[in-house]
Amino acid sequence: MRLKALLLLTGGGVVLRALLGLWPGLALVSDPMLVLAVLAALPGRMDRALGAAVLAGILQDAWLGRWYGEFAFIYLVVVFFLSLFAGWVDLVRPLSTILALAAATVASWGLQLGLSAAFDHPVADLPGAGVWLGAMAVNVVLGLLARPVVRRLKGYES
Amino acid sequence: MTQRQVTLLYLATALVLLALMAAQVQREDSGTALGNFTRALTAPVVGAVSWVGASLSSAWHGYVALRGAEEENRRLRRELSLLQARLARRESQALENRRLQMLLDLRQVDPFARGTVARVVSFVSEGPLSRAVLVDRGRAQGVGQDWIALQGAAVVGRIVHAGASLSELMLISDPDSGVAARHQDERFAGILRGGNRGPARWMPLEYVPKDKPIAVGDVVVTSGLDGLFPPGLLLGWVRSIDDASPLTWSVAVEPAFDASRLEEVLLLPPARATGPESDAGESSRAGER
């Protein structure tokens, strides 16, 4: 993915983030920046995925006030393993994309909890299975809606 | 770049990010120069999207409101005549009240004099770990760190990042939040933590000794001991009491504010900035359920 495509992708993520923020329910479970970082990782180019993850992460960190760098770190880890996996399986196919988005959502929440434990930070009770499934479903839908647009970006799969 | 070099780059970036976070944990601060820069960079986008969303919502509600206006008009006229009669009675009571206050030489302090109304422009909460919203007031409007937010008489939270024109408001239900609280009638103190415990997302009221009388439905208000929230503001209602601990009650409190209906909030400077406050409990008493 070229730099211009990367900037367009993350710019779109910021707009989407702000749009979803208008609805409290969706803001709670959706993570459009994670979705875009995952979509950037699917073609399997690890170096470009790294740039997308860090850029999406620091933009996400701008408004989610725990520690600056938290989401950049989480997206980096998620994207690293997805890029590795993309070396063996074609993750650009629809079914693989769905599985990747669902797994990334769970991994992101798990890493948030892990970092909280590591830094001895208070957390709420874990949400129920319904909330986790809801978050996975919302992010998968966002990813599937964004996928055709992202694939049209010049240099996405090169 | 070879795969080995890229992997090393990932590792190095991850270590830098971990070090950045660790430094913030040590300083107990999440505001870095880079954070402030990206916040300033994205604020116009968030503000513009929110403005468009609010305008569309306002236009739609205006259209819907017009359709039922005639019937509503008739109903409101009936209510108006009833209210005018009540108002006349209240005015005479208010005059009497004022005369009595002058007699008692009560000091009149208005804790809300420096308040400003802010619109909630975005919900930024993520997962189970934080509860926060963005409001459209910032340093340009005189709003700063630790300003408190109210929804009606209910406490909503406090400003944790004051940007130029947008600020991040941490709700009292955030796991990081702790508010000095007091039982409204019995006057014993406790700490109301965030954290959304249990299926109903209630908040734990900590350090309530077992020798203190407490019952479901009791009102919990701010005590003012934290220097942020003026005393007597409504926090919520006791919804469950458990004796799991040998010394203290495990009390769950339902917050009085409704996060799903947060549209506008009243922002006030922290209590320590406004000096001694009068007990605002009279306003919270009106919210008893």
Coordinates of C-alpha atoms in Angstrom, one line a residue:
Chain A
M1 CA 0.0 0.0 0.0
R2 CA 1.4 3.4 -0.9
L3 CA 1.6 6.3 1.4
K4 CA -1.3 8.2 -0.2
A5 CA -3.5 5.1 0.2
L6 CA -2.4 4.8 3.8
L7 CA -3.3 8.4 4.6
L8 CA -6.6 8.1 2.8
L9 CA -7.4 5.0 4.7
T10 CA -6.6 6.5 8.1
G11 CA -8.3 9.8 7.3
G12 CA -11.4 7.8 6.4
G13 CA -11.0 6.0 9.8
V14 CA -11.1 9.3 11.7
V15 CA -14.3 10.4 9.9
L16 CA -15.9 7.0 10.6
R17 CA -14.7 7.1 14.2
A18 CA -16.4 10.5 14.6
L19 CA -19.6 9.4 12.8
L20 CA -20.0 6.3 15.0
G21 CA -19.3 8.4 18.0
L22 CA -22.7 10.0 17.5
W23 CA -24.4 6.8 18.7
P24 CA -23.4 5.7 22.2
G25 CA -24.2 2.0 21.6
L26 CA -22.1 1.8 18.5
A27 CA -19.3 3.8 20.0
L28 CA -19.0 1.3 22.8
V29 CA -18.5 -1.7 20.6
S30 CA -17.2 -0.5 17.3
D31 CA -13.5 0.1 16.5
P32 CA -13.2 1.5 13.0
M33 CA -9.5 2.2 13.3
L34 CA -8.8 -1.4 14.2
V35 CA -10.9 -2.4 11.2
L36 CA -8.8 -0.3 8.9
A37 CA -5.5 -1.6 10.4
V38 CA -6.7 -5.1 9.8
L39 CA -7.8 -4.4 6.2
A40 CA -4.3 -2.9 5.7
A41 CA -2.7 -6.1 7.0
L42 CA -4.7 -8.5 4.9
P43 CA -2.6 -8.4 1.7
G44 CA 0.4 -9.6 3.8
R45 CA 2.9 -6.8 3.3
M46 CA 4.3 -6.6 6.8
D47 CA 6.2 -3.3 6.4
R48 CA 3.2 -1.4 5.1
A49 CA 0.9 -3.0 7.7
L50 CA 3.2 -1.7 10.4
G51 CA 2.8 1.9 9.2
A52 CA -1.0 1.5 9.0
A53 CA -1.2 0.0 12.5
V54 CA 0.9 2.7 14.1
L55 CA -0.8 5.6 12.3
A56 CA -4.3 4.2 13.1
G57 CA -3.3 3.5 16.7
I58 CA -1.9 7.0 17.5
L59 CA -5.0 8.6 16.0
Q60 CA -7.2 6.3 18.1
D61 CA -5.0 7.1 21.1
A62 CA -5.6 10.8 20.6
W63 CA -9.1 10.6 22.1
L64 CA -9.1 7.5 24.2
G65 CA -7.4 8.6 27.3
R66 CA -5.6 5.9 29.2
W67 CA -2.0 6.0 28.0
Y68 CA -0.7 7.4 24.7
G69 CA 0.6 4.6 22.6
E70 CA -1.8 1.9 23.9
F71 CA -3.8 1.4 20.8
A72 CA -0.8 1.8 18.6
F73 CA 0.8 -1.1 20.5
I74 CA -2.4 -3.2 20.4
Y75 CA -2.9 -2.7 16.6
L76 CA 0.8 -3.4 16.0
V77 CA 0.6 -6.8 17.7
V78 CA -2.7 -7.7 16.0
V79 CA -1.4 -6.6 12.6
F80 CA 1.9 -8.4 13.0
F81 CA 0.3 -11.8 13.6
L82 CA -2.3 -11.2 10.8
S83 CA 0.5 -10.3 8.4
L84 CA 2.4 -13.5 9.4
F85 CA -0.8 -15.5 8.8
A86 CA -1.4 -13.8 5.5
G87 CA 1.9 -15.5 4.3
W88 CA 0.1 -18.9 4.5
V89 CA -3.6 -18.1 3.8
D90 CA -5.2 -15.6 1.4
L91 CA -6.8 -13.3 3.9
V92 CA -8.2 -11.0 1.2
R93 CA -11.0 -13.5 0.5
P94 CA -14.4 -12.6 2.1
L95 CA -14.6 -15.5 4.6
S96 CA -11.0 -15.1 5.7
T97 CA -11.6 -11.3 6.1
I98 CA -14.6 -12.0 8.3
L99 CA -12.6 -14.4 10.5
A100 CA -9.6 -12.0 10.7
L101 CA -11.8 -9.1 11.8
A102 CA -13.6 -11.2 14.4
A103 CA -10.3 -12.5 15.8
A104 CA -8.7 -9.0 15.7
T105 CA -11.6 -7.6 17.8
V106 CA -11.3 -10.3 20.5
A107 CA -7.5 -9.9 20.5
S108 CA -7.8 -6.1 20.8
W109 CA -10.0 -6.3 23.9
G110 CA -7.9 -9.1 25.3
L111 CA -4.7 -7.0 24.9
Q112 CA -6.5 -4.0 26.5
L113 CA -7.2 -6.1 29.5
G114 CA -3.7 -7.6 29.5
L115 CA -2.1 -4.1 29.5
S116 CA -4.5 -3.0 32.3
A117 CA -3.3 -6.0 34.4
A118 CA 0.4 -5.3 33.5
F119 CA 0.2 -1.7 34.5
D120 CA -2.1 -2.4 37.5
H121 CA -4.9 -0.3 36.1
P122 CA -8.5 -0.7 37.3
V123 CA -11.0 -2.4 34.9
A124 CA -14.7 -2.9 34.9
D125 CA -16.3 -6.3 35.0
L126 CA -15.9 -8.2 31.8
P127 CA -18.8 -7.6 29.5
G128 CA -21.0 -10.6 28.7
A129 CA -20.7 -12.8 25.7
G130 CA -23.4 -10.8 23.9
V131 CA -21.3 -7.6 24.0
W132 CA -18.2 -9.5 22.7
L133 CA -20.3 -11.0 19.9
G134 CA -21.9 -7.6 19.2
A135 CA -18.5 -6.0 18.9
M136 CA -17.3 -8.7 16.6
A137 CA -20.4 -8.4 14.4
V138 CA -20.2 -4.6 14.2
N139 CA -16.5 -4.6 13.3
V140 CA -17.1 -7.4 10.7
V141 CA -19.9 -5.4 9.1
L142 CA -17.8 -2.3 9.1
G143 CA -14.9 -4.2 7.5
L144 CA -17.1 -5.8 4.8
L145 CA -18.6 -2.3 4.0
A146 CA -15.2 -0.7 3.9
R147 CA -13.5 -3.6 2.0
P148 CA -14.6 -2.7 -1.6
V149 CA -13.6 0.9 -1.0
V150 CA -10.2 0.0 0.4
R151 CA -9.5 -2.6 -2.4
R152 CA -10.0 0.2 -4.9
L153 CA -7.2 2.3 -3.4
K154 CA -4.2 2.4 -5.7
G155 CA -1.5 0.2 -4.4
Y156 CA -3.6 -1.6 -1.8
E157 CA -2.6 -5.2 -2.9
S158 CA 0.7 -4.4 -4.5
Chain B
M1 CA 13.4 -5.1 3.5
T2 CA 13.8 -8.7 4.5
Q3 CA 11.2 -10.4 6.8
R4 CA 13.9 -10.5 9.5
Q5 CA 14.4 -6.8 9.3
V6 CA 10.7 -6.1 9.4
T7 CA 10.2 -8.3 12.4
L8 CA 13.0 -6.4 14.2
L9 CA 11.3 -3.2 13.3
Y10 CA 8.0 -4.4 14.8
L11 CA 9.8 -5.5 17.9
A12 CA 11.6 -2.1 18.2
T13 CA 8.3 -0.2 17.7
A14 CA 6.5 -2.3 20.2
L15 CA 9.3 -1.7 22.8
V16 CA 9.2 2.1 22.2
L17 CA 5.4 2.1 22.6
L18 CA 5.6 0.0 25.8
A19 CA 8.3 2.4 27.2
L20 CA 6.1 5.4 26.3
M21 CA 3.1 3.8 28.2
A22 CA 5.3 2.9 31.2
A23 CA 6.6 6.4 31.4
Q24 CA 3.0 7.7 31.5
V25 CA 1.9 5.2 34.2
Q26 CA 4.8 6.4 36.4
R27 CA 3.8 10.0 35.9
E28 CA 0.1 9.1 36.2
D29 CA -0.4 11.3 33.2
S30 CA -1.8 10.5 29.7
G31 CA -1.3 13.9 28.1
T32 CA 1.9 13.8 26.0
A33 CA 2.9 16.4 23.4
L34 CA 2.3 13.9 20.6
G35 CA -1.2 13.2 22.1
N36 CA -2.0 16.9 22.2
F37 CA -0.8 17.3 18.7
T38 CA -2.9 14.4 17.2
R39 CA -5.9 15.6 19.3
A40 CA -5.6 19.1 17.8
L41 CA -5.2 17.5 14.3
T42 CA -8.3 15.4 14.5
A43 CA -10.5 17.9 16.5
P44 CA -11.8 19.7 13.4
V45 CA -12.9 16.4 11.8
V46 CA -14.7 15.3 14.9
G47 CA -16.3 18.7 15.3
A48 CA -17.4 18.9 11.7
V49 CA -18.9 15.4 11.6
S50 CA -20.7 16.1 14.8
W51 CA -22.1 19.4 13.5
V52 CA -23.4 17.7 10.3
G53 CA -25.0 14.9 12.4
A54 CA -26.6 17.4 14.9
S55 CA -27.9 19.5 12.0
L56 CA -29.5 16.5 10.3
S57 CA -31.0 15.3 13.5
S58 CA -32.3 18.8 14.3
A59 CA -33.9 19.1 10.8
W60 CA -35.6 15.7 11.2
H61 CA -36.9 16.5 14.7
G62 CA -38.2 19.8 13.4
Y63 CA -40.2 18.1 10.7
V64 CA -41.6 15.5 13.1
A65 CA -42.4 18.2 15.6
L66 CA -44.4 20.2 13.1
R67 CA -46.7 17.3 12.3
G68 CA -48.0 17.1 15.9
A69 CA -47.9 20.8 16.6
E70 CA -51.6 21.6 16.4
E71 CA -52.7 18.9 18.9
E72 CA -49.8 19.8 21.1
N73 CA -50.8 23.4 21.0
R74 CA -54.2 22.7 22.4
R75 CA -52.8 20.6 25.1
L76 CA -50.2 23.2 26.0
R77 CA -52.8 25.9 26.3
R78 CA -54.7 23.8 28.8
E79 CA -51.5 23.2 30.8
L80 CA -50.6 26.9 30.6
S81 CA -53.7 28.1 32.3
L82 CA -53.2 25.5 35.0
L83 CA -49.6 26.5 35.5
Q84 CA -50.3 30.2 35.6
A85 CA -52.6 29.5 38.6
R86 CA -49.8 27.5 40.3
L87 CA -47.2 30.1 39.4
A88 CA -49.1 32.8 41.2
R89 CA -49.2 30.7 44.3
R90 CA -45.5 29.9 44.1
E91 CA -44.6 33.6 43.6
S92 CA -46.2 34.5 46.8
Q93 CA -44.4 31.6 48.5
A94 CA -41.0 32.7 47.0
L95 CA -41.5 36.3 48.3
E96 CA -42.2 34.9 51.7
N97 CA -39.1 32.6 51.5
R98 CA -36.9 35.6 50.5
R99 CA -38.2 37.6 53.5
L100 CA -37.4 34.7 55.8
Q101 CA -33.9 34.2 54.3
M102 CA -33.1 37.9 54.8
L103 CA -34.2 37.6 58.4
L104 CA -31.9 34.6 58.9
D105 CA -29.0 36.4 57.0
L106 CA -28.2 33.4 54.9
R107 CA -25.2 33.7 52.7
Q108 CA -26.2 33.4 49.0
V109 CA -23.6 31.5 47.0
D110 CA -24.4 30.5 43.5
P111 CA -22.1 27.6 42.6
F112 CA -23.5 27.6 39.0
A113 CA -22.7 31.2 38.2
R114 CA -19.6 30.3 36.2
G115 CA -21.2 27.3 34.4
T116 CA -21.4 26.8 30.7
V117 CA -23.5 24.4 28.7
A118 CA -21.7 22.0 26.4
R119 CA -23.0 19.7 23.8
V120 CA -21.9 16.1 23.7
V121 CA -20.4 15.7 20.2
S122 CA -19.1 12.1 20.4
F123 CA -18.9 9.0 22.5
V124 CA -15.3 7.7 22.6
S125 CA -15.8 4.8 25.0
E126 CA -14.2 1.6 24.0
G127 CA -14.7 -1.9 25.3
P128 CA -14.9 -2.5 29.0
L129 CA -12.1 -0.2 30.0
S130 CA -13.2 3.4 29.7
R131 CA -16.3 5.5 29.6
A132 CA -15.8 9.0 28.1
V133 CA -17.5 11.5 25.8
L134 CA -16.3 14.5 23.9
V135 CA -17.9 17.9 24.6
D136 CA -17.8 21.0 22.4
R137 CA -16.2 23.3 25.0
G138 CA -12.5 23.7 25.6
R139 CA -9.8 26.2 26.7
A140 CA -11.1 28.8 24.2
Q141 CA -14.4 28.9 26.2
G142 CA -12.6 28.9 29.6
V143 CA -13.1 25.2 30.3
G144 CA -10.2 23.5 31.9
Q145 CA -8.9 20.3 33.5
D146 CA -11.1 18.9 36.3
W147 CA -14.2 20.9 35.4
I148 CA -17.2 18.9 36.4
A149 CA -20.3 18.0 34.3
L150 CA -23.9 17.7 35.4
Q151 CA -27.0 16.4 33.6
G152 CA -29.9 18.2 35.3
A153 CA -29.1 17.7 39.0
A154 CA -27.1 14.6 38.4
V155 CA -23.3 14.3 38.4
V156 CA -22.0 13.1 35.0
G157 CA -18.2 13.3 35.3
R158 CA -15.2 15.5 35.0
I159 CA -13.0 16.9 32.2
V160 CA -9.7 14.9 31.9
H161 CA -8.3 16.5 28.7
A162 CA -9.2 20.1 27.9
G163 CA -8.5 20.8 24.2
A164 CA -8.7 24.1 22.4
S165 CA -12.4 23.6 21.4
L166 CA -13.2 20.0 22.4
S167 CA -12.7 18.3 25.7
E168 CA -12.7 14.7 26.9
L169 CA -15.2 14.2 29.7
M170 CA -14.6 11.0 31.8
L171 CA -17.9 9.7 33.1
I172 CA -18.2 8.7 36.8
S173 CA -18.9 5.2 35.5
D174 CA -15.3 4.9 34.1
P175 CA -13.2 2.4 36.0
D176 CA -10.7 5.1 36.8
S177 CA -13.3 7.4 38.4
G178 CA -13.8 7.9 42.2
V179 CA -16.1 10.5 43.7
A180 CA -16.3 11.4 47.4
A181 CA -19.8 10.5 48.3
R182 CA -22.2 10.8 51.2
H183 CA -25.5 9.2 52.2
Q184 CA -28.0 12.0 51.8
D185 CA -30.0 11.4 55.0
E186 CA -27.5 9.6 57.3
R187 CA -24.5 11.8 56.2
F188 CA -21.9 9.0 56.4
A189 CA -19.2 9.2 53.7
G190 CA -17.9 6.7 51.1
I191 CA -16.2 6.6 47.8
L192 CA -18.3 6.0 44.7
R193 CA -16.2 4.1 42.2
G194 CA -16.7 3.6 38.5
G195 CA -16.6 0.2 37.0
N196 CA -20.1 -0.8 35.9
R197 CA -20.3 -3.8 38.2
G198 CA -22.8 -6.6 37.4
P199 CA -25.3 -6.9 34.6
A200 CA -27.1 -3.6 35.4
R201 CA -23.8 -1.6 35.3
W202 CA -24.2 -0.3 38.8
M203 CA -21.3 1.4 40.6
P204 CA -19.8 0.2 43.9
L205 CA -20.0 2.6 46.9
E206 CA -16.9 1.7 49.0
Y207 CA -16.0 2.1 52.7
V208 CA -19.5 2.0 54.2
P209 CA -19.1 0.5 57.7
K210 CA -21.6 -2.1 58.8
D211 CA -22.8 -0.1 61.7
K212 CA -24.3 2.5 59.4
P213 CA -28.0 2.2 58.4
I214 CA -28.5 1.9 54.6
A215 CA -31.4 0.6 52.5
V216 CA -32.2 0.0 48.9
G217 CA -33.5 3.2 47.3
D218 CA -31.5 5.6 49.5
V219 CA -30.0 8.6 47.8
V220 CA -26.2 9.1 47.4
V221 CA -24.8 12.6 46.9
T222 CA -21.4 14.2 46.6
S223 CA -19.7 15.0 49.9
G224 CA -17.3 17.7 48.5
L225 CA -14.3 16.1 50.2
D226 CA -12.5 15.5 47.0
G227 CA -12.3 19.2 46.2
L228 CA -13.8 18.7 42.8
F229 CA -17.6 18.2 43.1
P230 CA -19.5 20.6 45.3
P231 CA -21.3 18.9 48.2
G232 CA -24.9 17.7 47.8
L233 CA -25.0 16.9 44.1
L234 CA -27.0 13.9 43.1
L235 CA -24.9 10.8 42.3
G236 CA -27.5 7.9 42.3
W237 CA -29.6 5.5 44.3
V238 CA -28.7 2.5 46.3
R239 CA -29.9 -0.6 44.4
S240 CA -28.3 -3.5 46.2
I241 CA -26.6 -4.2 49.6
D242 CA -24.5 -7.2 50.2
D243 CA -22.6 -8.3 53.4
A244 CA -19.8 -10.1 51.6
S245 CA -17.1 -8.3 53.6
P246 CA -16.9 -8.6 57.4
L247 CA -16.4 -4.9 58.1
T248 CA -18.1 -3.0 55.3
W249 CA -21.3 -3.2 53.2
S250 CA -20.9 -4.0 49.5
V251 CA -23.2 -1.4 48.1
A252 CA -24.2 -1.0 44.4
V253 CA -25.4 2.4 43.3
E254 CA -27.4 3.1 40.1
P255 CA -26.0 6.3 38.6
A256 CA -28.5 9.1 38.3
F257 CA -27.3 10.3 34.9
D258 CA -28.4 8.4 31.8
A259 CA -25.4 7.9 29.5
S260 CA -27.7 6.9 26.6
R261 CA -29.4 10.3 26.8
L262 CA -26.4 12.5 27.2
E263 CA -26.9 15.4 24.8
E264 CA -26.0 18.5 26.7
V265 CA -24.2 18.9 30.0
L266 CA -23.6 21.8 32.4
L267 CA -19.9 22.3 32.9
L268 CA -18.8 23.9 36.2
P269 CA -15.3 24.8 37.5
P270 CA -14.1 22.4 40.3
A271 CA -15.2 23.2 43.8
R272 CA -11.7 24.1 44.9
A273 CA -11.7 26.8 42.2
T274 CA -14.9 28.4 43.3
G275 CA -14.3 28.5 47.1
P276 CA -16.7 27.4 49.8
E277 CA -20.0 26.2 48.3
S278 CA -23.5 26.1 49.6
D279 CA -24.9 22.6 49.8
A280 CA -26.6 21.9 46.5
G281 CA -28.6 19.1 48.1
E282 CA -31.9 20.9 47.6
S283 CA -31.6 20.4 43.9
S284 CA -30.7 16.7 44.2
R285 CA -33.6 16.1 46.6
A286 CA -35.9 16.9 43.7
G287 CA -34.5 13.9 41.9
E288 CA -35.3 11.3 44.5
R289 CA -37.0 8.2 43.2

